């Protein structure tokens, strides 16, 4: 993303082998930062971006597994809210449930930009799961029945950590596979096909 979109990108971090670059996009300073996979990993990078680098607005881009029939591989989703099967927020909130939600401002902007650019986006709830390879192949179906759009592994943590800092966060996702049909995008499609999501994230970041 830094190579393709940022001008004058310089590596600002190699901590734990996770690369971060800062450059400009259409004249505005933007950083892109790897976060690793799963709640513990993104929680560390989100916390450090907010606590140590002074970031105030975090936009996750990444892939997800579609849980609804109408969602095709390559479709872009905006995660309005994120449920989770993780216990991490119950630990944080003394056994109670926090409601991880996107920044309305970022969500609204991303949605408007998508409409302007004629990118068809779906807005709704996602499931932030602690498992990628589940022992129960049908476990997603209950979430699907409640209208959850897709499974991924980071957004609930991103929204929670950002909320703790009074910062804004949004997850923009592309369906890389479908739990409904069992289809999966190729490695090539994953590496090259997700420009709509990246451009929407960058435009939202600077708007
Ligand atoms: N589950 C969890 N995370 C994912 C998936 C999935 O099916 N696809 C892409 N990231």
Coordinates of N, CA, C and O in Angstrom, one line a residue, residues 19-145:
X19 N 6.1 -3.9 9.8 CA 6.5 -2.7 9.1 C 5.4 -1.6 9.1 O 4.2 -1.9 9.0
X20 N 5.9 -0.3 9.3 CA 5.0 0.8 9.2 C 5.7 1.9 8.4 O 6.9 2.1 8.5
X21 N 4.9 2.5 7.5 CA 5.4 3.6 6.6 C 4.6 4.8 6.7 O 3.4 4.8 6.9
X22 N 5.3 6.0 6.7 CA 4.6 7.3 6.6 C 5.0 8.0 5.4 O 6.2 8.0 5.0
X23 N 4.1 8.6 4.7 CA 4.3 9.3 3.5 C 3.2 10.3 3.3 O 2.4 10.6 4.2
X24 N 3.0 10.8 2.1 CA 1.8 11.6 1.8 C 1.0 11.0 0.7 O 1.4 10.3 -0.2
X25 N -0.3 11.2 0.9 CA -1.3 10.8 -0.1 C -2.1 12.1 -0.5 O -2.7 12.7 0.4
X26 N -2.0 12.5 -1.8 CA -2.7 13.7 -2.2 C -2.3 14.9 -1.3 O -3.1 15.7 -0.9
X27 N -1.0 14.9 -0.9 CA -0.5 16.0 -0.1 C -0.7 15.9 1.4 O -0.3 16.8 2.1
X28 N -1.4 14.9 1.9 CA -1.7 14.8 3.3 C -0.9 13.6 3.9 O -0.7 12.6 3.3
X29 N -0.4 13.9 5.1 CA 0.4 12.8 5.7 C -0.4 11.6 6.2 O -1.4 11.8 6.9
X30 N 0.0 10.5 5.8 CA -0.8 9.2 6.1 C 0.3 8.2 6.5 O 1.3 8.1 5.8
X31 N 0.0 7.4 7.5 CA 0.8 6.2 7.8 C 0.0 4.9 7.5 O -1.2 4.9 7.7
X32 N 0.8 3.9 7.0 CA 0.2 2.6 6.9 C 1.0 1.7 7.8 O 2.3 1.8 7.9
X33 N 0.3 0.8 8.6 CA 1.0 0.0 9.6 C 0.5 -1.4 9.6 O -0.7 -1.6 9.7
X34 N 1.4 -2.4 9.5 CA 0.9 -3.8 9.7 C 0.5 -4.0 11.1 O 1.0 -3.4 12.0
X35 N -0.5 -4.9 11.3 CA -1.0 -5.1 12.6 C -0.9 -6.6 13.0 O -1.2 -6.9 14.2
X36 N -0.5 -7.4 12.1 CA -0.6 -8.9 12.4 C -2.1 -9.3 12.4 O -3.0 -8.6 12.1
X37 N -2.3 -10.6 12.8 CA -3.6 -11.1 12.8 C -4.1 -11.4 14.2 O -3.4 -11.8 15.1
X38 N -5.4 -11.1 14.4 CA -6.1 -11.5 15.6 C -6.1 -10.4 16.6 O -5.4 -9.3 16.5
X39 N -6.9 -10.5 17.6 CA -7.2 -9.5 18.6 C -5.9 -9.1 19.4 O -5.6 -7.9 19.5
X40 N -5.1 -10.0 19.9 CA -4.0 -9.6 20.7 C -3.0 -8.8 19.9 O -2.5 -7.7 20.3
X41 N -2.8 -9.2 18.6 CA -1.8 -8.5 17.8 C -2.3 -7.1 17.4 O -1.5 -6.1 17.6
X42 N -3.5 -7.0 16.9 CA -3.9 -5.6 16.5 C -4.0 -4.7 17.7 O -3.8 -3.5 17.7
X43 N -4.4 -5.3 18.9 CA -4.5 -4.5 20.1 C -3.2 -3.8 20.5 O -3.1 -2.7 20.9
X44 N -2.1 -4.5 20.3 CA -0.8 -4.0 20.6 C -0.5 -2.8 19.6 O -0.1 -1.7 20.1
X45 N -0.6 -3.0 18.3 CA -0.3 -2.0 17.4 C -1.2 -0.8 17.5 O -0.8 0.4 17.4
X46 N -2.5 -1.0 17.7 CA -3.4 0.1 17.8 C -3.1 0.9 19.1 O -3.0 2.1 19.0
X47 N -2.8 0.2 20.2 CA -2.4 0.9 21.4 C -1.2 1.8 21.2 O -1.2 2.9 21.6
X48 N -0.2 1.2 20.5 CA 1.1 2.0 20.4 C 0.9 3.1 19.4 O 1.5 4.2 19.6
X49 N 0.1 2.9 18.3 CA -0.1 4.0 17.4 C -0.8 5.2 18.1 O -0.5 6.4 17.9
X50 N -1.7 4.9 19.0 CA -2.5 5.9 19.8 C -1.7 6.5 20.9 O -1.6 7.7 21.1
X51 N -1.0 5.6 21.6 CA -0.3 6.1 22.9 C 1.1 6.7 22.5 O 1.5 7.7 23.2
X52 N 1.8 6.2 21.6 CA 3.2 6.6 21.4 C 3.4 7.4 20.1 O 4.4 8.2 20.0
X53 N 2.5 7.3 19.1 CA 2.7 8.0 17.8 C 1.7 9.1 17.7 O 1.8 9.9 16.7
X54 N 0.8 9.2 18.6 CA -0.2 10.3 18.5 C -1.2 10.2 17.4 O -1.9 11.2 17.1
X55 N -1.4 9.0 16.9 CA -2.5 8.8 15.9 C -3.9 9.0 16.5 O -4.0 8.7 17.7
X56 N -4.8 9.6 15.8 CA -6.1 9.8 16.3 C -7.2 9.1 15.5 O -8.4 9.1 15.8
X57 N -6.8 8.6 14.4 CA -7.8 8.0 13.4 C -7.3 6.8 12.8 O -6.3 6.9 12.1
X58 N -7.8 5.7 13.1 CA -7.3 4.4 12.7 C -8.3 3.7 11.7 O -9.5 3.5 12.1
X59 N -7.8 3.4 10.5 CA -8.7 2.7 9.6 C -8.1 1.3 9.3 O -7.0 1.3 8.7
X60 N -8.8 0.3 9.6 CA -8.3 -1.0 9.3 C -8.7 -1.4 7.9 O -9.9 -1.1 7.5
X61 N -7.8 -2.0 7.1 CA -8.2 -2.6 5.9 C -7.8 -4.1 6.0 O -6.8 -4.4 6.6
X62 N -8.6 -5.0 5.5 CA -8.3 -6.4 5.6 C -9.4 -7.2 4.9 O -10.3 -6.7 4.3
X63 N -9.2 -8.5 5.1 CA -10.1 -9.4 4.4 C -11.1 -10.0 5.4 O -10.9 -9.9 6.7
X64 N -12.2 -10.6 4.9 CA -13.2 -11.3 5.8 C -13.8 -12.4 5.0 O -13.7 -12.5 3.8
X65 N -14.5 -13.3 5.8 CA -15.2 -14.4 5.2 C -16.7 -14.1 5.2 O -17.3 -13.9 6.3
X66 N -17.3 -14.0 4.0 CA -18.7 -13.6 3.9 C -19.6 -14.7 4.6 O -19.4 -15.9 4.4
X67 N -20.7 -14.2 5.3 CA -21.6 -15.1 5.9 C -23.0 -15.0 5.3 O -23.9 -15.7 5.8
X68 N -23.2 -14.0 4.4 CA -24.5 -13.9 3.8 C -24.4 -14.2 2.3 O -23.4 -14.0 1.7
X69 N -25.5 -14.8 1.8 CA -25.6 -15.3 0.5 C -25.2 -14.3 -0.6 O -24.5 -14.6 -1.5
X70 N -25.7 -13.1 -0.5 CA -25.5 -12.1 -1.5 C -24.1 -11.5 -1.6 O -23.9 -10.7 -2.5
X71 N -23.3 -11.8 -0.7 CA -21.9 -11.2 -0.7 C -21.0 -12.0 -1.5 O -20.8 -13.2 -1.3
X72 N -20.4 -11.4 -2.5 CA -19.5 -12.1 -3.4 C -18.1 -11.8 -3.1 O -17.8 -10.7 -2.5
X73 N -17.1 -12.7 -3.5 CA -15.7 -12.4 -3.3 C -15.3 -11.1 -4.0 O -15.7 -10.8 -5.1
X74 N -14.6 -10.3 -3.2 CA -14.2 -9.0 -3.8 C -15.1 -7.8 -3.3 O -14.8 -6.7 -3.4
X75 N -16.3 -8.2 -2.8 CA -17.2 -7.1 -2.3 C -16.6 -6.4 -1.1 O -15.9 -7.0 -0.3
X76 N -16.9 -5.1 -1.0 CA -16.4 -4.3 0.1 C -17.4 -4.1 1.2 O -18.6 -3.8 0.9
X77 N -17.0 -4.2 2.4 CA -17.9 -4.1 3.6 C -17.4 -3.0 4.5 O -16.2 -2.8 4.7
X78 N -18.3 -2.2 5.1 CA -18.0 -1.3 6.2 C -18.5 -1.9 7.5 O -19.7 -2.1 7.6
X79 N -17.6 -2.1 8.5 CA -18.0 -2.7 9.7 C -18.6 -1.7 10.7 O -17.8 -1.0 11.4
X80 N -19.9 -1.6 10.7 CA -20.6 -0.6 11.6 C -20.4 -1.0 13.1 O -20.2 -0.1 13.9
X81 N -20.4 -2.3 13.3 CA -20.2 -2.8 14.7 C -19.6 -4.2 14.6 O -19.6 -4.8 13.6
X82 N -19.0 -4.6 15.7 CA -18.3 -5.9 15.7 C -18.6 -6.7 17.0 O -18.3 -6.3 18.1
X83 N -19.3 -7.8 16.8 CA -19.5 -8.7 17.9 C -18.3 -9.6 18.0 O -17.4 -9.6 17.0
X84 N -18.1 -10.4 19.0 CA -16.9 -11.2 19.1 C -17.2 -12.4 20.0 O -18.0 -12.4 20.9
X85 N -16.4 -13.5 19.7 CA -16.4 -14.7 20.5 C -15.3 -14.7 21.5 O -15.0 -15.6 22.2
X86 N -14.5 -13.6 21.4 CA -13.3 -13.4 22.3 C -13.8 -13.0 23.7 O -14.8 -12.3 23.9
X87 N -13.0 -13.4 24.7 CA -13.3 -13.0 26.1 C -12.6 -11.8 26.5 O -12.7 -11.3 27.6
X88 N -11.9 -11.2 25.6 CA -11.0 -10.1 25.9 C -11.7 -8.9 26.5 O -11.3 -8.2 27.5
X89 N -12.9 -8.5 26.0 CA -13.6 -7.4 26.5 C -14.3 -7.7 27.8 O -14.5 -6.8 28.6
X90 N -14.6 -8.9 28.0 CA -15.2 -9.3 29.4 C -14.1 -9.2 30.4 O -14.4 -8.8 31.6
X91 N -12.9 -9.5 30.1 CA -11.7 -9.3 31.0 C -11.6 -7.8 31.3 O -11.4 -7.4 32.4
X92 N -11.7 -7.0 30.2 CA -11.5 -5.6 30.3 C -12.6 -4.9 31.1 O -12.3 -4.0 31.9
X93 N -13.8 -5.4 31.0 CA -15.0 -4.7 31.6 C -15.6 -5.5 32.7 O -16.8 -5.4 33.0
X94 N -14.7 -6.3 33.4 CA -15.2 -7.0 34.6 C -16.4 -7.9 34.4 O -17.3 -7.9 35.2
X95 N -16.4 -8.6 33.3 CA -17.5 -9.6 33.0 C -18.6 -9.0 32.2 O -19.5 -9.8 31.8
X96 N -18.7 -7.7 32.0 CA -19.8 -7.1 31.2 C -19.4 -7.0 29.8 O -18.2 -7.1 29.4
X97 N -20.4 -6.7 28.9 CA -20.2 -6.6 27.5 C -20.1 -5.2 27.0 O -21.0 -4.4 27.3
X98 N -19.0 -4.8 26.3 CA -18.8 -3.6 25.7 C -19.4 -3.7 24.3 O -19.4 -4.8 23.7
X99 N -19.8 -2.6 23.7 CA -20.4 -2.7 22.3 C -19.4 -2.0 21.3 O -19.4 -0.8 21.1
X100 N -18.5 -2.8 20.7 CA -17.5 -2.1 19.8 C -18.1 -1.6 18.5 O -18.7 -2.4 17.8
X101 N -18.1 -0.3 18.3 CA -18.7 0.3 17.2 C -17.8 1.2 16.4 O -16.8 1.8 17.0
X102 N -18.0 1.3 15.1 CA -17.2 2.2 14.3 C -17.5 3.7 14.7 O -18.6 4.0 15.2
X103 N -16.5 4.5 14.4 CA -16.8 6.0 14.5 C -17.8 6.3 13.4 O -17.7 6.0 12.3
X104 N -18.9 7.0 13.9 CA -20.0 7.3 12.9 C -19.4 8.3 11.9 O -19.8 8.2 10.7
X105 N -18.6 9.2 12.3 CA -18.0 10.2 11.3 C -17.2 9.5 10.2 O -17.4 9.8 9.0
X106 N -16.4 8.6 10.6 CA -15.6 7.8 9.6 C -16.5 6.9 8.7 O -16.3 6.9 7.5
X107 N -17.4 6.3 9.4 CA -18.3 5.4 8.6 C -19.2 6.2 7.6 O -19.3 5.8 6.5
X108 N -19.7 7.3 8.0 CA -20.5 8.2 7.2 C -19.7 8.7 6.0 O -20.1 8.6 4.9
X109 N -18.4 9.1 6.3 CA -17.6 9.6 5.2 C -17.2 8.5 4.2 O -17.3 8.7 3.0
X110 N -16.9 7.3 4.8 CA -16.5 6.2 3.9 C -17.7 5.8 3.0 O -17.5 5.6 1.8
X111 N -18.9 5.8 3.6 CA -20.1 5.5 2.8 C -20.3 6.5 1.7 O -20.6 6.1 0.6
X112 N -20.2 7.8 2.1 CA -20.4 8.8 1.1 C -19.4 8.7 -0.1 O -19.8 8.8 -1.2
X113 N -18.1 8.5 0.3 CA -17.1 8.4 -0.7 C -17.3 7.2 -1.6 O -17.1 7.3 -2.8
X114 N -17.8 6.1 -1.0 CA -18.0 4.9 -1.8 C -19.2 5.2 -2.8 O -19.1 4.8 -4.0
X115 N -20.2 5.9 -2.3 CA -21.3 6.2 -3.3 C -20.8 7.1 -4.4 O -21.1 6.9 -5.6
X116 N -20.0 8.1 -4.0 CA -19.4 9.1 -5.0 C -18.6 8.3 -6.1 O -18.6 8.6 -7.3
X117 N -17.9 7.3 -5.6 CA -16.9 6.5 -6.5 C -17.6 5.3 -7.1 O -17.0 4.5 -7.7
X118 N -18.9 5.2 -6.8 CA -19.7 4.0 -7.3 C -19.1 2.7 -6.9 O -19.0 1.7 -7.7
X119 N -18.6 2.6 -5.7 CA -18.2 1.4 -5.1 C -19.3 0.9 -4.3 O -19.8 1.5 -3.4
X120 N -19.8 -0.3 -4.7 CA -21.0 -0.9 -3.9 C -20.4 -1.4 -2.6 O -19.6 -2.3 -2.5
X121 N -20.9 -0.8 -1.5 CA -20.5 -1.3 -0.2 C -21.7 -1.8 0.7 O -22.8 -1.3 0.5
X122 N -21.4 -2.7 1.5 CA -22.4 -3.1 2.5 C -22.0 -2.7 3.8 O -20.8 -2.7 4.2
X123 N -23.0 -2.2 4.6 CA -22.7 -1.7 6.0 C -23.4 -2.6 7.0 O -24.6 -2.9 6.8
X124 N -22.7 -3.1 8.0 CA -23.4 -3.9 9.0 C -22.4 -4.4 10.0 O -21.3 -4.0 10.1
X125 N -22.9 -5.4 10.7 CA -22.1 -6.0 11.8 C -21.2 -7.1 11.3 O -21.6 -7.8 10.4
X126 N -20.1 -7.2 11.9 CA -19.2 -8.3 11.6 C -18.9 -9.1 12.9 O -19.2 -8.6 14.0
X127 N -18.4 -10.3 12.7 CA -18.0 -11.1 13.9 C -16.5 -11.1 13.9 O -15.8 -11.6 12.9
X128 N -15.9 -10.6 15.0 CA -14.5 -10.7 15.2 C -14.2 -12.0 16.0 O -14.5 -12.1 17.2
X129 N -13.6 -13.0 15.3 CA -13.5 -14.3 15.9 C -12.0 -14.5 16.4 O -11.1 -14.0 15.8
X130 N -11.9 -15.3 17.4 CA -10.6 -15.7 17.8 C -10.0 -16.9 17.1 O -8.9 -17.3 17.2
X131 N -10.9 -17.5 16.3 CA -10.4 -18.7 15.6 C -10.6 -18.6 14.1 O -11.7 -18.1 13.6
X132 N -9.7 -19.0 13.3 CA -9.8 -19.0 11.9 C -10.2 -20.4 11.4 O -11.1 -20.6 10.6
X133 N -9.5 -21.4 12.0 CA -9.9 -22.8 11.7 C -10.7 -23.3 12.9 O -10.1 -23.6 14.0
X134 N -12.0 -23.4 12.7 CA -12.9 -23.7 13.9 C -13.1 -25.3 13.9 O -13.2 -25.9 12.8
X135 N -13.3 -25.8 15.1 CA -13.6 -27.2 15.2 C -15.0 -27.5 14.8 O -15.4 -28.6 14.4
X136 N -15.9 -26.5 14.9 CA -17.3 -26.6 14.5 C -17.5 -25.9 13.2 O -17.6 -24.6 13.2
X137 N -17.6 -26.6 12.0 CA -17.7 -25.9 10.7 C -19.0 -25.1 10.6 O -19.2 -24.3 9.7
X138 N -20.0 -25.3 11.5 CA -21.3 -24.6 11.3 C -21.4 -23.5 12.3 O -22.5 -22.8 12.4
X139 N -20.4 -23.2 13.1 CA -20.6 -22.2 14.2 C -20.9 -20.8 13.7 O -21.6 -20.0 14.4
X140 N -20.6 -20.5 12.5 CA -20.9 -19.1 11.9 C -22.4 -18.9 11.6 O -22.9 -17.8 11.6
X141 N -23.1 -20.1 11.5 CA -24.5 -20.0 11.0 C -25.4 -19.2 12.0 O -26.4 -18.5 11.5
X142 N -25.2 -19.3 13.3 CA -26.0 -18.6 14.2 C -25.8 -17.1 14.0 O -26.8 -16.3 14.0
X143 N -24.6 -16.7 13.9 CA -24.3 -15.3 13.7 C -24.9 -14.8 12.4 O -25.5 -13.7 12.3
X144 N -24.9 -15.6 11.4 CA -25.4 -15.3 10.1 C -26.9 -15.1 10.2 O -27.5 -14.1 9.6
X145 N -27.6 -15.9 11.0 CA -29.0 -15.8 11.2 C -29.4 -14.4 11.8 O -30.5 -13.9 11.6

